[in-house]
PDB file of C-alpha atoms in Angstrom:
ATOM      1  CA  UNK J  29       0.222  -0.149   0.235  1.00 71.00           C
ATOM      2  CA  UNK J  30       2.828   2.398   0.482  1.00 79.00           C
ATOM      3  CA  UNK J  31       3.808   1.918  -2.795  1.00 87.00           C
ATOM      4  CA  UNK J  32       0.406   3.443  -4.202  1.00 84.00           C
ATOM      5  CA  UNK J  33      -0.043   7.218  -4.633  1.00 89.00           C
ATOM      6  CA  UNK J  34      -3.192   8.973  -3.444  1.00 88.00           C
ATOM      7  CA  UNK J  35      -5.453   8.310  -6.279  1.00 87.00           C
ATOM      8  CA  UNK J  36      -4.796   4.575  -6.396  1.00 88.00           C
ATOM      9  CA  UNK J  37      -5.287   4.595  -2.836  1.00 90.00           C
ATOM     10  CA  UNK J  38      -8.736   6.819  -3.430  1.00 89.00           C
ATOM     11  CA  UNK J  39      -9.749   4.284  -5.802  1.00 90.00           C
ATOM     12  CA  UNK J  40      -8.946   1.292  -3.854  1.00 89.00           C
ATOM     13  CA  UNK J  41     -10.820   2.480  -1.083  1.00 90.00           C
ATOM     14  CA  UNK J  42     -13.587   3.566  -2.832  1.00 90.00           C
ATOM     15  CA  UNK J  43     -14.045   0.483  -4.653  1.00 88.00           C
ATOM     16  CA  UNK J  44     -13.766  -1.679  -1.662  1.00 89.00           C
ATOM     17  CA  UNK J  45     -16.233   0.626  -0.313  1.00 91.00           C
ATOM     18  CA  UNK J  46     -18.819  -0.160  -2.756  1.00 89.00           C
ATOM     19  CA  UNK J  47     -18.369  -4.043  -2.724  1.00 87.00           C
ATOM     20  CA  UNK J  48     -18.712  -3.846   0.980  1.00 89.00           C
ATOM     21  CA  UNK J  49     -22.155  -2.129   0.359  1.00 89.00           C
ATOM     22  CA  UNK J  50     -23.300  -4.708  -1.854  1.00 86.00           C
ATOM     23  CA  UNK J  51     -21.992  -7.499   0.133  1.00 85.00           C
ATOM     24  CA  UNK J  52     -24.276  -5.734   2.872  1.00 86.00           C
ATOM     25  CA  UNK J  53     -26.962  -5.322   0.498  1.00 86.00           C
ATOM     26  CA  UNK J  54     -27.257  -1.755   0.995  1.00 86.00           C
ATOM     27  CA  UNK J  55     -27.938   0.774  -1.060  1.00 86.00           C
ATOM     28  CA  UNK J  56     -24.701   1.846  -3.682  1.00 88.00           C
ATOM     29  CA  UNK J  57     -24.868   5.489  -3.510  1.00 88.00           C
ATOM     30  CA  UNK J  58     -22.443   8.104  -3.338  1.00 90.00           C
ATOM     31  CA  UNK J  59     -23.751   9.141  -0.126  1.00 92.00           C
ATOM     32  CA  UNK J  60     -23.404   5.527   1.370  1.00 92.00           C
ATOM     33  CA  UNK J  61     -20.295   5.365  -0.138  1.00 91.00           C
ATOM     34  CA  UNK J  62     -18.978   8.303   1.484  1.00 92.00           C
ATOM     35  CA  UNK J  63     -20.309   7.423   5.068  1.00 91.00           C
ATOM     36  CA  UNK J  64     -18.587   4.116   4.714  1.00 91.00           C
ATOM     37  CA  UNK J  65     -15.205   5.800   3.747  1.00 92.00           C
ATOM     38  CA  UNK J  66     -15.794   8.554   6.545  1.00 92.00           C
ATOM     39  CA  UNK J  67     -16.552   5.649   8.877  1.00 92.00           C
ATOM     40  CA  UNK J  68     -13.492   3.838   7.858  1.00 89.00           C
ATOM     41  CA  UNK J  69     -10.834   6.357   8.637  1.00 91.00           C
ATOM     42  CA  UNK J  70     -10.804   7.641   4.825  1.00 87.00           C
ATOM     43  CA  UNK J  71     -11.579  11.180   5.378  1.00 88.00           C
ATOM     44  CA  UNK J  72      -9.464  12.258   2.851  1.00 90.00           C
ATOM     45  CA  UNK J  73     -10.471  10.842  -0.408  1.00 90.00           C
ATOM     46  CA  UNK J  74     -11.170  13.040  -3.379  1.00 90.00           C
ATOM     47  CA  UNK J  75     -14.958  13.813  -3.544  1.00 90.00           C
ATOM     48  CA  UNK J  76     -15.154  13.051  -6.985  1.00 92.00           C
ATOM     49  CA  UNK J  77     -14.758   9.134  -6.770  1.00 90.00           C
ATOM     50  CA  UNK J  78     -17.691   7.979  -4.477  1.00 91.00           C
ATOM     51  CA  UNK J  79     -19.836   9.769  -7.185  1.00 90.00           C
ATOM     52  CA  UNK J  80     -18.439   7.828 -10.339  1.00 89.00           C
ATOM     53  CA  UNK J  81     -18.281   4.784  -8.551  1.00 87.00           C
ATOM     54  CA  UNK J  82     -21.718   4.979  -7.179  1.00 89.00           C
ATOM     55  CA  UNK J  83     -22.577   5.652 -10.996  1.00 87.00           C
ATOM     56  CA  UNK J  84     -21.022   2.795 -12.681  1.00 86.00           C
ATOM     57  CA  UNK J  85     -20.948   0.071  -9.859  1.00 82.00           C
ATOM     58  CA  UNK J  86     -24.269  -0.868  -9.336  1.00 80.00           C
ATOM     59  CA  UNK J  87     -25.285  -3.847  -8.039  1.00 79.00           C
ATOM     60  CA  UNK J  88     -26.068  -5.793 -10.946  1.00 82.00           C
ATOM     61  CA  UNK J  89     -22.326  -4.376 -12.462  1.00 80.00           C
ATOM     62  CA  UNK J  90     -20.932  -5.812  -9.013  1.00 80.00           C
ATOM     63  CA  UNK J  91     -22.873  -9.248  -9.140  1.00 80.00           C
ATOM     64  CA  UNK J  92     -21.522  -9.995 -12.768  1.00 81.00           C
ATOM     65  CA  UNK J  93     -18.107  -8.876 -12.122  1.00 79.00           C
ATOM     66  CA  UNK J  94     -18.179 -11.264  -9.399  1.00 77.00           C
ATOM     67  CA  UNK J  95     -19.394 -14.306 -11.525  1.00 80.00           C
ATOM     68  CA  UNK J  96     -17.246 -13.599 -13.956  1.00 76.00           C
ATOM     69  CA  UNK J  97     -14.419 -11.444 -13.540  1.00 61.00           C
ATOM     70  CA  UNK J  98     -12.762  -9.375 -16.619  1.00 63.00           C
ATOM     71  CA  UNK J  99      -8.662  -9.577 -16.632  1.00 63.00           C
ATOM     72  CA  UNK J 100      -6.197  -8.779 -19.038  1.00 62.00           C
ATOM     73  CA  UNK J 101      -3.127 -10.953 -19.594  1.00 58.00           C
ATOM     74  CA  UNK J 102      -2.276 -13.855 -21.566  1.00 55.00           C
ATOM     75  CA  UNK J 103      -4.385 -17.008 -21.294  1.00 55.00           C
ATOM     76  CA  UNK J 104      -2.793 -19.500 -18.411  1.00 56.00           C
ATOM     77  CA  UNK J 105      -3.290 -23.404 -18.798  1.00 57.00           C
ATOM     78  CA  UNK J 106      -6.502 -24.631 -18.181  1.00 57.00           C
ATOM     79  CA  UNK J 107      -7.858 -25.525 -14.676  1.00 59.00           C
ATOM     80  CA  UNK J 108      -7.782 -28.917 -12.907  1.00 58.00           C
ATOM     81  CA  UNK J 109     -10.745 -30.906 -13.443  1.00 57.00           C
ATOM     82  CA  UNK J 110     -12.863 -32.341 -10.761  1.00 56.00           C
ATOM     83  CA  UNK J 111     -11.598 -34.085  -7.883  1.00 57.00           C
ATOM     84  CA  UNK J 112     -10.475 -38.054  -8.559  1.00 57.00           C
ATOM     85  CA  UNK J 113      -8.901 -39.292 -11.302  1.00 55.00           C
ATOM     86  CA  UNK J 114      -5.580 -37.847 -10.360  1.00 56.00           C
ATOM     87  CA  UNK J 115      -3.521 -40.999 -10.724  1.00 56.00           C
ATOM     88  CA  UNK J 116      -5.115 -42.321 -14.118  1.00 57.00           C
ATOM     89  CA  UNK J 117      -4.170 -38.574 -15.110  1.00 57.00           C
ATOM     90  CA  UNK J 118      -0.518 -39.146 -13.872  1.00 58.00           C
ATOM     91  CA  UNK J 119      -0.309 -42.167 -15.740  1.00 59.00           C
ATOM     92  CA  UNK J 120      -1.279 -40.880 -18.889  1.00 59.00           C
ATOM     93  CA  UNK J 121       1.456 -37.672 -18.867  1.00 57.00           C
ATOM     94  CA  UNK J 122       3.773 -40.217 -18.446  1.00 57.00           C
ATOM     95  CA  UNK J 123       2.437 -42.693 -21.263  1.00 57.00           C
ATOM     96  CA  UNK J 124       2.220 -39.479 -23.806  1.00 56.00           C
ATOM     97  CA  UNK J 125       5.944 -38.548 -22.405  1.00 56.00           C
ATOM     98  CA  UNK J 126       7.248 -41.845 -23.679  1.00 57.00           C
ATOM     99  CA  UNK J 127       5.582 -41.915 -27.018  1.00 56.00           C
ATOM    100  CA  UNK J 128       7.531 -38.870 -28.083  1.00 54.00           C
ATOM    101  CA  UNK J 129      10.487 -39.843 -30.150  1.00 57.00           C
ATOM    102  CA  UNK J 130      13.026 -38.073 -31.930  1.00 60.00           C
ATOM    103  CA  UNK J 131      12.672 -38.228 -35.831  1.00 61.00           C
ATOM    104  CA  UNK J 132      16.122 -38.684 -37.471  1.00 60.00           C
ATOM    105  CA  UNK J 133      17.901 -35.879 -38.720  1.00 61.00           C
ATOM    106  CA  UNK J 134      17.045 -35.207 -42.554  1.00 57.00           C
ATOM    107  CA  UNK J 135      20.151 -35.214 -45.178  1.00 59.00           C
ATOM    108  CA  UNK J 136      18.590 -32.960 -47.373  1.00 60.00           C
ATOM    109  CA  UNK J 137      15.406 -31.062 -48.149  1.00 56.00           C
ATOM    110  CA  UNK J 138      14.241 -33.782 -51.283  1.00 61.00           C
ATOM    111  CA  UNK J 139      15.059 -36.757 -49.333  1.00 58.00           C
ATOM    112  CA  UNK J 140      18.674 -37.280 -51.423  1.00 59.00           C
ATOM    113  CA  UNK J 141      21.528 -38.267 -49.003  1.00 57.00           C
ATOM    114  CA  UNK J 142      24.040 -38.390 -51.654  1.00 58.00           C
ATOM    115  CA  UNK J 143      25.369 -34.737 -51.348  1.00 56.00           C
ATOM    116  CA  UNK J 144      26.317 -34.816 -55.253  1.00 58.00           C
ATOM    117  CA  UNK J 145      23.953 -31.859 -56.076  1.00 56.00           C
ATOM    118  CA  UNK J 146      22.194 -33.670 -58.956  1.00 57.00           C
ATOM    119  CA  UNK J 147      18.575 -32.257 -58.514  1.00 54.00           C
ATOM    120  CA  UNK J 148      19.800 -28.689 -58.241  1.00 53.00           C
TER     121      UNK J 148
END
């Protein structure tokens, strides 16, 4: 938190206040956000943040973000499957690794290996 700018801290505090109001099933309004910020000691948050966040973060939008968060970055590997079947999955991975073989080095692009250059 010490590395954040004042604006970043204000945004962080305001967004957490909006989420707390949502969680408590309270009205998400600029007045409610401001009241919660002041109650938590965040009295120096710029006055426009509660207004902006109240206009943007409706209960429906917060619920949608919680269910399907939007994030940047690349896609990682798929998540783990269900519970059980761990030993079988490990065996399959081992079998796949064993099946991989190195192909022999090609002698030239067209399959000839004599090196006399007759095809050129």
